[in-house]
mmCIF file of C-alpha atoms in Angstrom:
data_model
loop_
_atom_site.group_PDB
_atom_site.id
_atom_site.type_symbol
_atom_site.label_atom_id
_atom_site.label_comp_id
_atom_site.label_asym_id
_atom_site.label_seq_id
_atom_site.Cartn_x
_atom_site.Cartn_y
_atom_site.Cartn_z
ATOM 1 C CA UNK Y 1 0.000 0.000 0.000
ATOM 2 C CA UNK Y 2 2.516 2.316 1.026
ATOM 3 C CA UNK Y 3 4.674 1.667 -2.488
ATOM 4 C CA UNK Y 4 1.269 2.412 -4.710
ATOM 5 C CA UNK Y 5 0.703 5.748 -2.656
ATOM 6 C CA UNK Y 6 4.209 6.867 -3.359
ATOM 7 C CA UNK Y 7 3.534 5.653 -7.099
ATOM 8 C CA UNK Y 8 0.755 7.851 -7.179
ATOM 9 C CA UNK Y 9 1.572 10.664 -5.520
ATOM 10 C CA UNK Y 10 4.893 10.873 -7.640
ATOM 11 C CA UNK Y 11 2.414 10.116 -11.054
ATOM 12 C CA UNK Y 12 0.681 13.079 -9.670
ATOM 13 C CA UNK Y 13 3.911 15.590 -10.603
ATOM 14 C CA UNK Y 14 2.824 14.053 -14.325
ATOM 15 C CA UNK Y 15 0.665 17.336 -15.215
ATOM 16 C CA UNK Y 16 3.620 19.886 -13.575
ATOM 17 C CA UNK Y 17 5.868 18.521 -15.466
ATOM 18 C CA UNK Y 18 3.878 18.819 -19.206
ATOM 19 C CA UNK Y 19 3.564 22.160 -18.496
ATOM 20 C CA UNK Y 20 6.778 22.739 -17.462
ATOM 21 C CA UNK Y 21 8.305 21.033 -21.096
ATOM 22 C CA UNK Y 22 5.890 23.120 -22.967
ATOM 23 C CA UNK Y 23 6.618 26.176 -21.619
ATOM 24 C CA UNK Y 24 10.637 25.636 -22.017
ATOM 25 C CA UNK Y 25 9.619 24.228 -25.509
ATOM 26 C CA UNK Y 26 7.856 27.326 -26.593
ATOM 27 C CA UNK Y 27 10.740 29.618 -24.843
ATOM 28 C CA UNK Y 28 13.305 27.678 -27.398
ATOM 29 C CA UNK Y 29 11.217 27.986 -30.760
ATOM 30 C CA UNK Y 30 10.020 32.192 -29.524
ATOM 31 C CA UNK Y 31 13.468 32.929 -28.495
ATOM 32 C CA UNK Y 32 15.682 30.828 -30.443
ATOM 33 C CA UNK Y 33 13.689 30.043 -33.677
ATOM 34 C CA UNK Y 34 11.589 33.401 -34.228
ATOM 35 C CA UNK Y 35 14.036 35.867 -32.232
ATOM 36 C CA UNK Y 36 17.866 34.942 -33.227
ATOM 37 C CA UNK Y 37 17.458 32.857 -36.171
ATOM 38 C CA UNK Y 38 14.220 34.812 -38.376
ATOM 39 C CA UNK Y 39 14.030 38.233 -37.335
ATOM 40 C CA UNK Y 40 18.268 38.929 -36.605
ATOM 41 C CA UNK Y 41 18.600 37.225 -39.685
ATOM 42 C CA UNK Y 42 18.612 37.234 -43.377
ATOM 43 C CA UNK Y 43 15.658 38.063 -45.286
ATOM 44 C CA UNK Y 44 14.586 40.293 -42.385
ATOM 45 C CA UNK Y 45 17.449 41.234 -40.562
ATOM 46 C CA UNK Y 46 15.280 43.263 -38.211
ATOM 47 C CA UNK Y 47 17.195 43.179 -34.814
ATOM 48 C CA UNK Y 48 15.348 46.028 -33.242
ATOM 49 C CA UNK Y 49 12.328 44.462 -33.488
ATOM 50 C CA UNK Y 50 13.762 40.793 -32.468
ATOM 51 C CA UNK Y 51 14.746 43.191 -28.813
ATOM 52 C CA UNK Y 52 11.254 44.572 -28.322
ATOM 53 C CA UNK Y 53 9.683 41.185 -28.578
ATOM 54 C CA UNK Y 54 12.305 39.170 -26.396
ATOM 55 C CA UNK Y 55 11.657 41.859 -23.722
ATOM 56 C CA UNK Y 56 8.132 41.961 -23.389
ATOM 57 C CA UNK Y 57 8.099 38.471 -23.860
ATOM 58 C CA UNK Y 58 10.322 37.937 -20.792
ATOM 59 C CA UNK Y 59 8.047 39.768 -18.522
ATOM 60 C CA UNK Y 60 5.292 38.233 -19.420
ATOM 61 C CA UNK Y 61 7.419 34.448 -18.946
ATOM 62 C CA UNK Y 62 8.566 35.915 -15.316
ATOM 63 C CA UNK Y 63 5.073 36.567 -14.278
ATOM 64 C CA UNK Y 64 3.808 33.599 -15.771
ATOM 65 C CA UNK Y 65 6.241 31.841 -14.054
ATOM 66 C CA UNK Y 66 6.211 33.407 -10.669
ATOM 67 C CA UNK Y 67 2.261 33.075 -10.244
ATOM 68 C CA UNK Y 68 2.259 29.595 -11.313
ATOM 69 C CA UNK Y 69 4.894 28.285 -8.756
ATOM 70 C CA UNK Y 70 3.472 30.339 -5.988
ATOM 71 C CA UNK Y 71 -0.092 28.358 -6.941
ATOM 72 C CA UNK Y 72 1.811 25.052 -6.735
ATOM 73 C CA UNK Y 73 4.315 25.527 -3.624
ATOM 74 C CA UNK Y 74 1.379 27.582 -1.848
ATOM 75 C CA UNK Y 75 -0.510 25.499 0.709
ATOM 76 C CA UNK Y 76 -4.267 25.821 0.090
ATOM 77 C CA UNK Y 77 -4.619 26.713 3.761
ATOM 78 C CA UNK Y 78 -4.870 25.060 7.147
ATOM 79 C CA UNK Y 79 -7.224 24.581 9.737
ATOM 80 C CA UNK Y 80 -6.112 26.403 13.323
ATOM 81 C CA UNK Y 81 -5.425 24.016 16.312
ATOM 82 C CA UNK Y 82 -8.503 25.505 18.512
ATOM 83 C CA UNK Y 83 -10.496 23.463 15.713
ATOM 84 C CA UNK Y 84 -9.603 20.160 16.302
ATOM 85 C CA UNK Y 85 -11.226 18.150 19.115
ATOM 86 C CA UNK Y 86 -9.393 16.985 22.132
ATOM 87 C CA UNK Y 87 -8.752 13.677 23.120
ATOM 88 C CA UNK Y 88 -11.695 14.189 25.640
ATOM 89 C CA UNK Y 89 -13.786 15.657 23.406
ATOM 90 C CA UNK Y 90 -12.895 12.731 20.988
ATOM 91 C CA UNK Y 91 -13.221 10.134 23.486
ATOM 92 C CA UNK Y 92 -17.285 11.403 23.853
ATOM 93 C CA UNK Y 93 -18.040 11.430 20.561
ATOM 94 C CA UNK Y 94 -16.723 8.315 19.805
ATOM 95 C CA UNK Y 95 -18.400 6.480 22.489
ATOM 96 C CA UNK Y 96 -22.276 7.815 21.345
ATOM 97 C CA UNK Y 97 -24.285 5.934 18.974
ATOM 98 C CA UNK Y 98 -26.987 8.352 18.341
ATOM 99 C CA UNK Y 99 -26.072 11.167 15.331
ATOM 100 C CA UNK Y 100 -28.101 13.903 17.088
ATOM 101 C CA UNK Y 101 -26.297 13.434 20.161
ATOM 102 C CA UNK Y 102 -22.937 13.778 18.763
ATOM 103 C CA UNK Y 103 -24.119 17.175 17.326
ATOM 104 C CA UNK Y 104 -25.296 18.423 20.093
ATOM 105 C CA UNK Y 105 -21.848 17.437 21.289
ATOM 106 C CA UNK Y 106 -20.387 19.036 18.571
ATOM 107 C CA UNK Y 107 -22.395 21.851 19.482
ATOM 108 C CA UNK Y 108 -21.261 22.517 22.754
ATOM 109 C CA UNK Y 109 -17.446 21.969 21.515
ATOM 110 C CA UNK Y 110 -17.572 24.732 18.734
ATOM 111 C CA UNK Y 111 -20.002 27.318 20.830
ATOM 112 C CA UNK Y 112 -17.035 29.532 20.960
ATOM 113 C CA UNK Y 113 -16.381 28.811 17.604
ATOM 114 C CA UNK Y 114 -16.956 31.270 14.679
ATOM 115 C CA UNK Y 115 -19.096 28.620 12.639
ATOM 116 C CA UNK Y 116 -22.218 29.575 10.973
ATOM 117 C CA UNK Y 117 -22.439 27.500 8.026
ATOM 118 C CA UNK Y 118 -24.167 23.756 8.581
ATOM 119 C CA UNK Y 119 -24.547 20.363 6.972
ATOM 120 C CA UNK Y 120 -27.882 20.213 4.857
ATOM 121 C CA UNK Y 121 -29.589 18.295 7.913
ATOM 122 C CA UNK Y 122 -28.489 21.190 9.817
ATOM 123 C CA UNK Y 123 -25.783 19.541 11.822
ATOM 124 C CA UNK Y 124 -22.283 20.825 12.495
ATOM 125 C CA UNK Y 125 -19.877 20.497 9.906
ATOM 126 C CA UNK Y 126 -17.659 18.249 10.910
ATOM 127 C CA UNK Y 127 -14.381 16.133 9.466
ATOM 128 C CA UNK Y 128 -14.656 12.789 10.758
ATOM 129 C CA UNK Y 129 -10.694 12.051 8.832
ATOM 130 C CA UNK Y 130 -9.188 15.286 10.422
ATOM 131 C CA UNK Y 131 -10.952 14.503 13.671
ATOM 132 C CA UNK Y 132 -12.323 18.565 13.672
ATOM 133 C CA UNK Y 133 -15.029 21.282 13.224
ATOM 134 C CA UNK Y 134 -14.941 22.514 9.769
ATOM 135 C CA UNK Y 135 -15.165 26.001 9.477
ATOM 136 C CA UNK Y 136 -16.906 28.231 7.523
ATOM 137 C CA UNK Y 137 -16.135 27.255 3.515
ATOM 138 C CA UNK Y 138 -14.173 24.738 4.608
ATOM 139 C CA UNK Y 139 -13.588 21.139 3.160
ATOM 140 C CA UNK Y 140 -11.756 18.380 3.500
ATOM 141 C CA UNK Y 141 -10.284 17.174 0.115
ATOM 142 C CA UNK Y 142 -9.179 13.214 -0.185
ATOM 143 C CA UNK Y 143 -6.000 14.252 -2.637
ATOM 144 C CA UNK Y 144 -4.396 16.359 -0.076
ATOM 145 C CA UNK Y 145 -5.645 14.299 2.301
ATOM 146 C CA UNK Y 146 -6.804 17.460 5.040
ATOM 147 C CA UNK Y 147 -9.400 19.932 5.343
ATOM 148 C CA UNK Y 148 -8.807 23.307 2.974
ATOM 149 C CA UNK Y 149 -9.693 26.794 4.134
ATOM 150 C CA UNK Y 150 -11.761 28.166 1.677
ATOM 151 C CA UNK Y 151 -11.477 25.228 -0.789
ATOM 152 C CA UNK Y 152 -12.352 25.995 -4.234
ATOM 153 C CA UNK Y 153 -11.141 22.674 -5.771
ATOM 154 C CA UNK Y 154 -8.058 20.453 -6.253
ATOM 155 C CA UNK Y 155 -6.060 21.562 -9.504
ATOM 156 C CA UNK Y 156 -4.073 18.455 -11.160
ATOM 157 C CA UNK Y 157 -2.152 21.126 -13.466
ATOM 158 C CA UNK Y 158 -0.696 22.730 -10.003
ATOM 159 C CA UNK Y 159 -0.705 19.398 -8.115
ATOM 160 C CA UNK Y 160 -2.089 21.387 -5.354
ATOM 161 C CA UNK Y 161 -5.546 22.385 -3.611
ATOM 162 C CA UNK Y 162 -6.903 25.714 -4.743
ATOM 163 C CA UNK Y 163 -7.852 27.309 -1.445
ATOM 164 C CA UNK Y 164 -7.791 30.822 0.575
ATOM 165 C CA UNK Y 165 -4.106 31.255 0.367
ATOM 166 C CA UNK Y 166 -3.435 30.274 -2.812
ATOM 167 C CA UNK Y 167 -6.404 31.092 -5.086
ATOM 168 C CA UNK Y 168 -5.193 34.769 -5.765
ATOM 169 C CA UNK Y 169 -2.571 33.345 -7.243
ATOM 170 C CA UNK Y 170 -4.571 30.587 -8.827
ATOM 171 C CA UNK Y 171 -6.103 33.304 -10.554
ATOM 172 C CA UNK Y 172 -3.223 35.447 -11.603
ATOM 173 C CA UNK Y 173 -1.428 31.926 -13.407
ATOM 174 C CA UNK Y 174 -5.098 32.158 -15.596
ATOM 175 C CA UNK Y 175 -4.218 35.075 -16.866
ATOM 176 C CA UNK Y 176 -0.334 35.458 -17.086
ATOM 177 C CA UNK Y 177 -1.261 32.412 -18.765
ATOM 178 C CA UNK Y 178 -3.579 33.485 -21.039
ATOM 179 C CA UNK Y 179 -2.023 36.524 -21.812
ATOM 180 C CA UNK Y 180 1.972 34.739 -22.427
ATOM 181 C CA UNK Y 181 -0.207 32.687 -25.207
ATOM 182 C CA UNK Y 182 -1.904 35.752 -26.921
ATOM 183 C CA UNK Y 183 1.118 37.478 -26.862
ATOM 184 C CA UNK Y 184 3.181 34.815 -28.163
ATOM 185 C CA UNK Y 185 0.357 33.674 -30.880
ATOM 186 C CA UNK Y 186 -0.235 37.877 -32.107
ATOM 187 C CA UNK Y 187 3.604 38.284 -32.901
ATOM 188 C CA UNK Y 188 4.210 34.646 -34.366
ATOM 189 C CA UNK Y 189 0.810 35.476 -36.713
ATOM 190 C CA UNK Y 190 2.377 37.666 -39.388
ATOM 191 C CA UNK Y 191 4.984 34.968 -40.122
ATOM 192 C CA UNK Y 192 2.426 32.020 -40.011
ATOM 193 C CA UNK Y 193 0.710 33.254 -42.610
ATOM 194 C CA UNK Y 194 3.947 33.987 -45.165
ATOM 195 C CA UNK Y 195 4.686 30.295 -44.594
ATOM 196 C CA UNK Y 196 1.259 29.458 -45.723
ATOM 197 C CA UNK Y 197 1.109 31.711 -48.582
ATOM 198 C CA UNK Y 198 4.997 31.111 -49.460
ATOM 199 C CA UNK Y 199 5.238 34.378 -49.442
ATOM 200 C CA UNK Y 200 9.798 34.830 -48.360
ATOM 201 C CA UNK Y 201 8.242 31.940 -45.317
ATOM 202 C CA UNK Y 202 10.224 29.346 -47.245
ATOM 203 C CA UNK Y 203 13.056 28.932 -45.088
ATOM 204 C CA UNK Y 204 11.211 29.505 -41.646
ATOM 205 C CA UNK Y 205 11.502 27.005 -39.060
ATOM 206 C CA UNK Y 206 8.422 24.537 -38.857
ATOM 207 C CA UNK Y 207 8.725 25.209 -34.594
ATOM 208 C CA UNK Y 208 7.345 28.488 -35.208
ATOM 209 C CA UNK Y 209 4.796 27.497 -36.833
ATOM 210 C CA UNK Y 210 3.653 25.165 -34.784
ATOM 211 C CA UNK Y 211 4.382 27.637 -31.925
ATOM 212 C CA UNK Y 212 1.616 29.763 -32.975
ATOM 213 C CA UNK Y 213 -0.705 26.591 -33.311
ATOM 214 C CA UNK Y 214 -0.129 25.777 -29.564
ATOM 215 C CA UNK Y 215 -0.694 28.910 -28.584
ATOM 216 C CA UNK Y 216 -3.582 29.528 -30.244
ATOM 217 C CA UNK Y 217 -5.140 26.384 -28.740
ATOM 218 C CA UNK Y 218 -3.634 27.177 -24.856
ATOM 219 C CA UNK Y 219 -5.460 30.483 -25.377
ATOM 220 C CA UNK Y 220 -8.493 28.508 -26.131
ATOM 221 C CA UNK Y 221 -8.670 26.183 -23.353
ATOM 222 C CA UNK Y 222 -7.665 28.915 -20.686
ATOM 223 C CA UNK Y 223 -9.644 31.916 -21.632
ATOM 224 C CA UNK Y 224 -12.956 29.820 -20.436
ATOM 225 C CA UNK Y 225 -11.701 29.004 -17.292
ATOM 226 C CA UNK Y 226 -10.163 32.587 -16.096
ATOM 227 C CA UNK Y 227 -13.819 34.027 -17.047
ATOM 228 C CA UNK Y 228 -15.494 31.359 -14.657
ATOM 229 C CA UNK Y 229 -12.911 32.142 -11.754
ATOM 230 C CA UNK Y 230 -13.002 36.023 -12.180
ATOM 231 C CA UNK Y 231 -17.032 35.813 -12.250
ATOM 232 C CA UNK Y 232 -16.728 33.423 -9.027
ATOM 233 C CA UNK Y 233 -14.329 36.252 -7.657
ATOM 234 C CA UNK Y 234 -17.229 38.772 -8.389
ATOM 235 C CA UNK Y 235 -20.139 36.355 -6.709
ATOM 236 C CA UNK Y 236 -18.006 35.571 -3.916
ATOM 237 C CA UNK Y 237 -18.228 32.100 -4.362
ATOM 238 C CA UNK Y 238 -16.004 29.164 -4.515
ATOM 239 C CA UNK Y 239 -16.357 26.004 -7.299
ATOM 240 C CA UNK Y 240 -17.291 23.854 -4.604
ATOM 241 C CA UNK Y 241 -20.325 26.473 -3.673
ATOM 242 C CA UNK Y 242 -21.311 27.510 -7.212
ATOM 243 C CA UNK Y 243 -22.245 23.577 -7.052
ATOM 244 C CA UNK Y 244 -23.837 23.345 -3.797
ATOM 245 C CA UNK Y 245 -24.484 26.424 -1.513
ATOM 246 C CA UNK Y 246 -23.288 26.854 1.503
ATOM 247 C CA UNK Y 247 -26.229 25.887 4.262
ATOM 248 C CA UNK Y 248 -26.811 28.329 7.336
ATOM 249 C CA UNK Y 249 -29.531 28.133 10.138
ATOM 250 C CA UNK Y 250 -32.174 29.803 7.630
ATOM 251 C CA UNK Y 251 -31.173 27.216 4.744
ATOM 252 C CA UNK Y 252 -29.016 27.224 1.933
ATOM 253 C CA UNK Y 253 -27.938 30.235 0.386
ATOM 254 C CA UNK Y 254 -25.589 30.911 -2.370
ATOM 255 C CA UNK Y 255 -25.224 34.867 -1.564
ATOM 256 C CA UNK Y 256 -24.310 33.930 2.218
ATOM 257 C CA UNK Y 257 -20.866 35.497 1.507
ATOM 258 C CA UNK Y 258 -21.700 38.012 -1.092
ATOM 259 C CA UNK Y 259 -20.688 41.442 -0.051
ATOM 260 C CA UNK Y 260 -22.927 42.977 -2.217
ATOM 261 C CA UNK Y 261 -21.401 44.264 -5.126
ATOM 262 C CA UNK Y 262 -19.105 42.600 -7.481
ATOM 263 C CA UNK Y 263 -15.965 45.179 -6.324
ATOM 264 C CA UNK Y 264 -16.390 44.558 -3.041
ATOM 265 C CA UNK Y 265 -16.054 40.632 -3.400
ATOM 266 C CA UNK Y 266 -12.887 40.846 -5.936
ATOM 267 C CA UNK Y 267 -11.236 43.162 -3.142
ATOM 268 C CA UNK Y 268 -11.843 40.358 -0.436
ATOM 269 C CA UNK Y 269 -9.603 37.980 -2.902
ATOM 270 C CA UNK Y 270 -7.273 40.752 -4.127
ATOM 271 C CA UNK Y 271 -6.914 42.811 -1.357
ATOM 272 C CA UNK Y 272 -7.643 46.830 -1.220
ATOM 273 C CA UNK Y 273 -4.325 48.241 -3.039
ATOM 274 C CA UNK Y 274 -4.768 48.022 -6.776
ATOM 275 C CA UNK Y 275 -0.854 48.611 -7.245
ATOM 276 C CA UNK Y 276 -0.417 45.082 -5.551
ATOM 277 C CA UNK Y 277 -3.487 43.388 -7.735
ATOM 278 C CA UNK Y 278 -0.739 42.204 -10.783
ATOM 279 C CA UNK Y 279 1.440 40.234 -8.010
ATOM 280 C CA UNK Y 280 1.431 36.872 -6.964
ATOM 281 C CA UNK Y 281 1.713 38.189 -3.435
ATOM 282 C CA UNK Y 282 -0.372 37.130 -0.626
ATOM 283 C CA UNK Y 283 -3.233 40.509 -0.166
ATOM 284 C CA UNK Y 284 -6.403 38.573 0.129
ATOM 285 C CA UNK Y 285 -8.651 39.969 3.199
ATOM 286 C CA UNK Y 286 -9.554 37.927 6.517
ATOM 287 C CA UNK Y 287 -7.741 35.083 7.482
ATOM 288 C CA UNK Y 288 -9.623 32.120 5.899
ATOM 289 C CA UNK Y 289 -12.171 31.471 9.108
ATOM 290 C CA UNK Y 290 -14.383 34.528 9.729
ATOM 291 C CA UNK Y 291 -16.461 35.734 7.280
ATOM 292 C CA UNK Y 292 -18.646 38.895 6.959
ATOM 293 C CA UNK Y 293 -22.114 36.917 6.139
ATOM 294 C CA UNK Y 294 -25.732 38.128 5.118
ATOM 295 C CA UNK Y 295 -27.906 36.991 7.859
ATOM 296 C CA UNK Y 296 -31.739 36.301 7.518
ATOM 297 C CA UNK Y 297 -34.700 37.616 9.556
ATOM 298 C CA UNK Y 298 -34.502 36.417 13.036
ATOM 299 C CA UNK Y 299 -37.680 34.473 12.904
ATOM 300 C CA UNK Y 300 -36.855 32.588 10.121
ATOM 301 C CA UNK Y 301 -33.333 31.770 12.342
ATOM 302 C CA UNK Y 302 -36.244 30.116 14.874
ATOM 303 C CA UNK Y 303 -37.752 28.100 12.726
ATOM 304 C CA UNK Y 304 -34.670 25.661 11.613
ATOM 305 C CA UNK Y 305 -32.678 26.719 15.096
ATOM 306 C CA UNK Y 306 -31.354 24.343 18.088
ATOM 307 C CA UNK Y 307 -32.008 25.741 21.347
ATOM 308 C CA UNK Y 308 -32.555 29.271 21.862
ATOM 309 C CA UNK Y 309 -28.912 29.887 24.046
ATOM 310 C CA UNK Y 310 -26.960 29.141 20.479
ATOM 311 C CA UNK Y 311 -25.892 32.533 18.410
ATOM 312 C CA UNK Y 312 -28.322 33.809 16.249
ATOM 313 C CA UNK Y 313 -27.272 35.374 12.940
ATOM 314 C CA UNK Y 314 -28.235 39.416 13.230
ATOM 315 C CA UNK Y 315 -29.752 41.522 10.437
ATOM 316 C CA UNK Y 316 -28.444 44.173 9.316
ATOM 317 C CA UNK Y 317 -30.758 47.280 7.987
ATOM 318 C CA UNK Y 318 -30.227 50.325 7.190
ATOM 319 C CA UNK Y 319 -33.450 52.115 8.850
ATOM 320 C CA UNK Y 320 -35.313 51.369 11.893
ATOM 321 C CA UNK Y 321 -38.482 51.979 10.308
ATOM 322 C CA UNK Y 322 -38.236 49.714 7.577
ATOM 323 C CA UNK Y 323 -36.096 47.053 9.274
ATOM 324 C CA UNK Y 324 -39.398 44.522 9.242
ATOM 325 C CA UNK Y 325 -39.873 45.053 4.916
ATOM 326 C CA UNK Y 326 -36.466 45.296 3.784
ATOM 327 C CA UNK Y 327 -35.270 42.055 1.146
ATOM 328 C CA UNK Y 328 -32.164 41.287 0.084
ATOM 329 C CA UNK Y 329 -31.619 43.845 -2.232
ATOM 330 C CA UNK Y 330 -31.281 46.638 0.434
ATOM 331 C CA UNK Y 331 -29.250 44.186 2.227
ATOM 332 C CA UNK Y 332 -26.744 44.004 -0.379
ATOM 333 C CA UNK Y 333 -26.793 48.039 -0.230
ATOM 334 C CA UNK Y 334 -26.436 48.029 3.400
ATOM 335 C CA UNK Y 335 -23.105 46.131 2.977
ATOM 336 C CA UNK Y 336 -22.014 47.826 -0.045
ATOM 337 C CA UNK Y 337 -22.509 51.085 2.251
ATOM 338 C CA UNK Y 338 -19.265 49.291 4.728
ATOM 339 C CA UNK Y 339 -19.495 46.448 6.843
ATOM 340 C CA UNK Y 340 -16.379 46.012 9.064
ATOM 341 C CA UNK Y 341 -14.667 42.612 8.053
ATOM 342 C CA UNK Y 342 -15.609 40.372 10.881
ATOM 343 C CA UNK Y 343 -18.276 37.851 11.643
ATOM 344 C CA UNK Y 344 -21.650 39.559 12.622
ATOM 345 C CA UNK Y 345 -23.318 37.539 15.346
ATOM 346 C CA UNK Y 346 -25.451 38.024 18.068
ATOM 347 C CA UNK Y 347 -26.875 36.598 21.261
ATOM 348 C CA UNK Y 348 -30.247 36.193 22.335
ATOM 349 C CA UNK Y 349 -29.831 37.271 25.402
ATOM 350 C CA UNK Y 350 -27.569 40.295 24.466
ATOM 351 C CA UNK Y 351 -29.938 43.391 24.300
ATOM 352 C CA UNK Y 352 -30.052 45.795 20.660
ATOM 353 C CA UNK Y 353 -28.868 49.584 20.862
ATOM 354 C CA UNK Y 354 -29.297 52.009 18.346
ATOM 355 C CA UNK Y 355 -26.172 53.198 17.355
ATOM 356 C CA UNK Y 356 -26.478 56.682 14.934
ATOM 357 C CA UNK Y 357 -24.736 56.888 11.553
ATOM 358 C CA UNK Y 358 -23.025 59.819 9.665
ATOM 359 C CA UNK Y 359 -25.429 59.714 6.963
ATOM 360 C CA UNK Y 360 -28.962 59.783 9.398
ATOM 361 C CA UNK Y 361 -29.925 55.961 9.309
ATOM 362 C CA UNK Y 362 -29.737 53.924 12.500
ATOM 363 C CA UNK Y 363 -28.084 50.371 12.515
ATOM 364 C CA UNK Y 364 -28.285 48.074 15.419
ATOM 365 C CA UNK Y 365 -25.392 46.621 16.854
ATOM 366 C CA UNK Y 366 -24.985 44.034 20.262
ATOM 367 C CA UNK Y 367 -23.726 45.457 23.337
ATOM 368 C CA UNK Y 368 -22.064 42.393 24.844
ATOM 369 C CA UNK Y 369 -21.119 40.218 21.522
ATOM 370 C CA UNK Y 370 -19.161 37.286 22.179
#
């Protein structure tokens, strides 16, 4: 068993190492092939041009390269030790039968807990392998072998979960990606087409032309995917979620997350400073557990609810008087208005006060939140 896993897991370097060959292939037949031996060269002799390609093609290489090892050599992200159940706390699950009794177990471990999200029986989310309480967005995936903050899925191209560390950089591969391949296929084009037309392409090296063919069909197969990830950015969703929504203690909900406006969401992945948006560095908001959240009506909290001493998500409105009529759409504007980057929760127990705003609406906030 143990010589099959290592079998597998080194099979699993397989996809790395394709794109690794192509990529050194294509940097031979640009640089080499196109570069030195067609444009510095007779008929052309056009060496001026040859520099201005090999230097923007360089840049885009180093970016290309940089986001894509950051993806791979980036842990996904990993669950904090206060998540993970003691050997006591193991012990007593372990020994009960019944599944609502180890919940309410569960329940009591994870009260101080910021968890909101819940399995679709309403349950606590909760990794049986990793022996822990999942938090929010979190899942456990069976390459890796652990539970991912954030997971959006397990890449085989990276060889690596695609998580709340790493997906900025996930991301930024797409297009550094996308955009080495359109670069590389718009300034191979003009001589593609004098080979094909035998127009002084006589002489030019078949790698180039097949250069712009791989390209071309890289650009193809990428372009889909960076849309899907940058409209997942702008939803505030991960792949896993798009699928199946994350469930809270009013039901499932797809805009649970949603900040409310589709800057707001690309910010939480990208961070606040645009200057720092093109790097593969780590600016992504939060730290992969707490997570601002749209809560429901309070009554519909009741009505799927454990006992009445557990949290209970708070609404937020944006004017006393129309608190009770207010849908999601004014939610959405309430947050868009600024909603401080924490968890919003609230206790039953815990009386309301009005707190005033700058701009004359009244927002109610807990005075003893735990």
């Amino acid at each position: 068993m143990g010589v099959l896993k290592t079998c597998l897991k080194t099979a699993s370097w397989f996809p790395v190492l394709f794109i690794s060959l192509v990529v050194a292939w294509s940097y031979y037949a640009y640089v080499v092939e196109l570069c030195f031996y067609t444009l510095a060269t007779d008929p052309y002799n056009n060496i001026g041009q040859a520099v201005v390609y090999l230097i923007f093609y360089h840049i885009l290489l180093v970016m290309f390269a940089w986001s894509y090892a950051k993806t791979i050599f980036t842990s996904g992200g990993a669950i904090p030790d206060e998540f993970y159940l003691s050997k006591a706390d193991l012990e007593r699950i372990e020994a009960e039968d019944r599944t609502d009794r180890k919940d309410e177990i569960l329940k009591q471990i994870s009260h101080n807990l910021p968890v909101h999200t819940r399995t679709l029986g309403g349950g606590m989310r909760y990794c049986s392998i990793c022996k822990s309480v999942k938090p929010d967005r979190c899942h456990h995936c069976s390459v890796c072998e652990r539970c991912i903050l954030k997971m959006d899925h397990h890449c085989p191209w990276v060889n690596n979960c695609v998580g709340f560390t790493n997906y900025k950089f996930f991301v930024l591969f797409l297009f550094y990606a996308l955009t080495y391949c359109l670069y590389v296929a718009a300034t191979v084009l003009p001589y593609f087409i004098k080979f094909w037309s035998d127009v002084g392409g006589a002489d030019m090296s078949f790698q180039v032309m097949f250069l712009f063919l791989m390209a071309a069909i890289f650009a193809l197969s990428v372009v889909t995917l960076l849309m899907y990830h940058i409209q997942l950015s702008g939803i505030n969703r991960s792949t896993l979620e798009s699928f199946r929504a994350p469930v809270f203690r009013h039901g499932p909900d797809k805009e649970g997350f949603s900040r409310g406006s589709f800057c707001n969401n690309f910010r939480e992945v990208f961070g606040d400073e645009k200057k720092m948006w093109p790097l593969p560095i780590f600016t992504s908001k939060g730290d992969g557990i707490r997570y601002p959240i749209q809560a429901r009506d309070e009554d519909s909290d009741r009505l799927l609810d454990g006992p009445p001493e557990d949290d209970l998500e708070s609404e937020m409105t944006s004017g006393a008087e129309d608190s009770k009529n207010q849908g999601k759409g004014n939610l959405h504007a309430s947050i868009q208005e600024g909603v401080n980057y924490s968890t919003i929760i609230e206790s039953d127990k815990a009386p309301l006060r009005e707190v005033a705003q700058p701009s004359g609406a009244i927002n109610y906030s807990v005075e003893n939140e735990q």
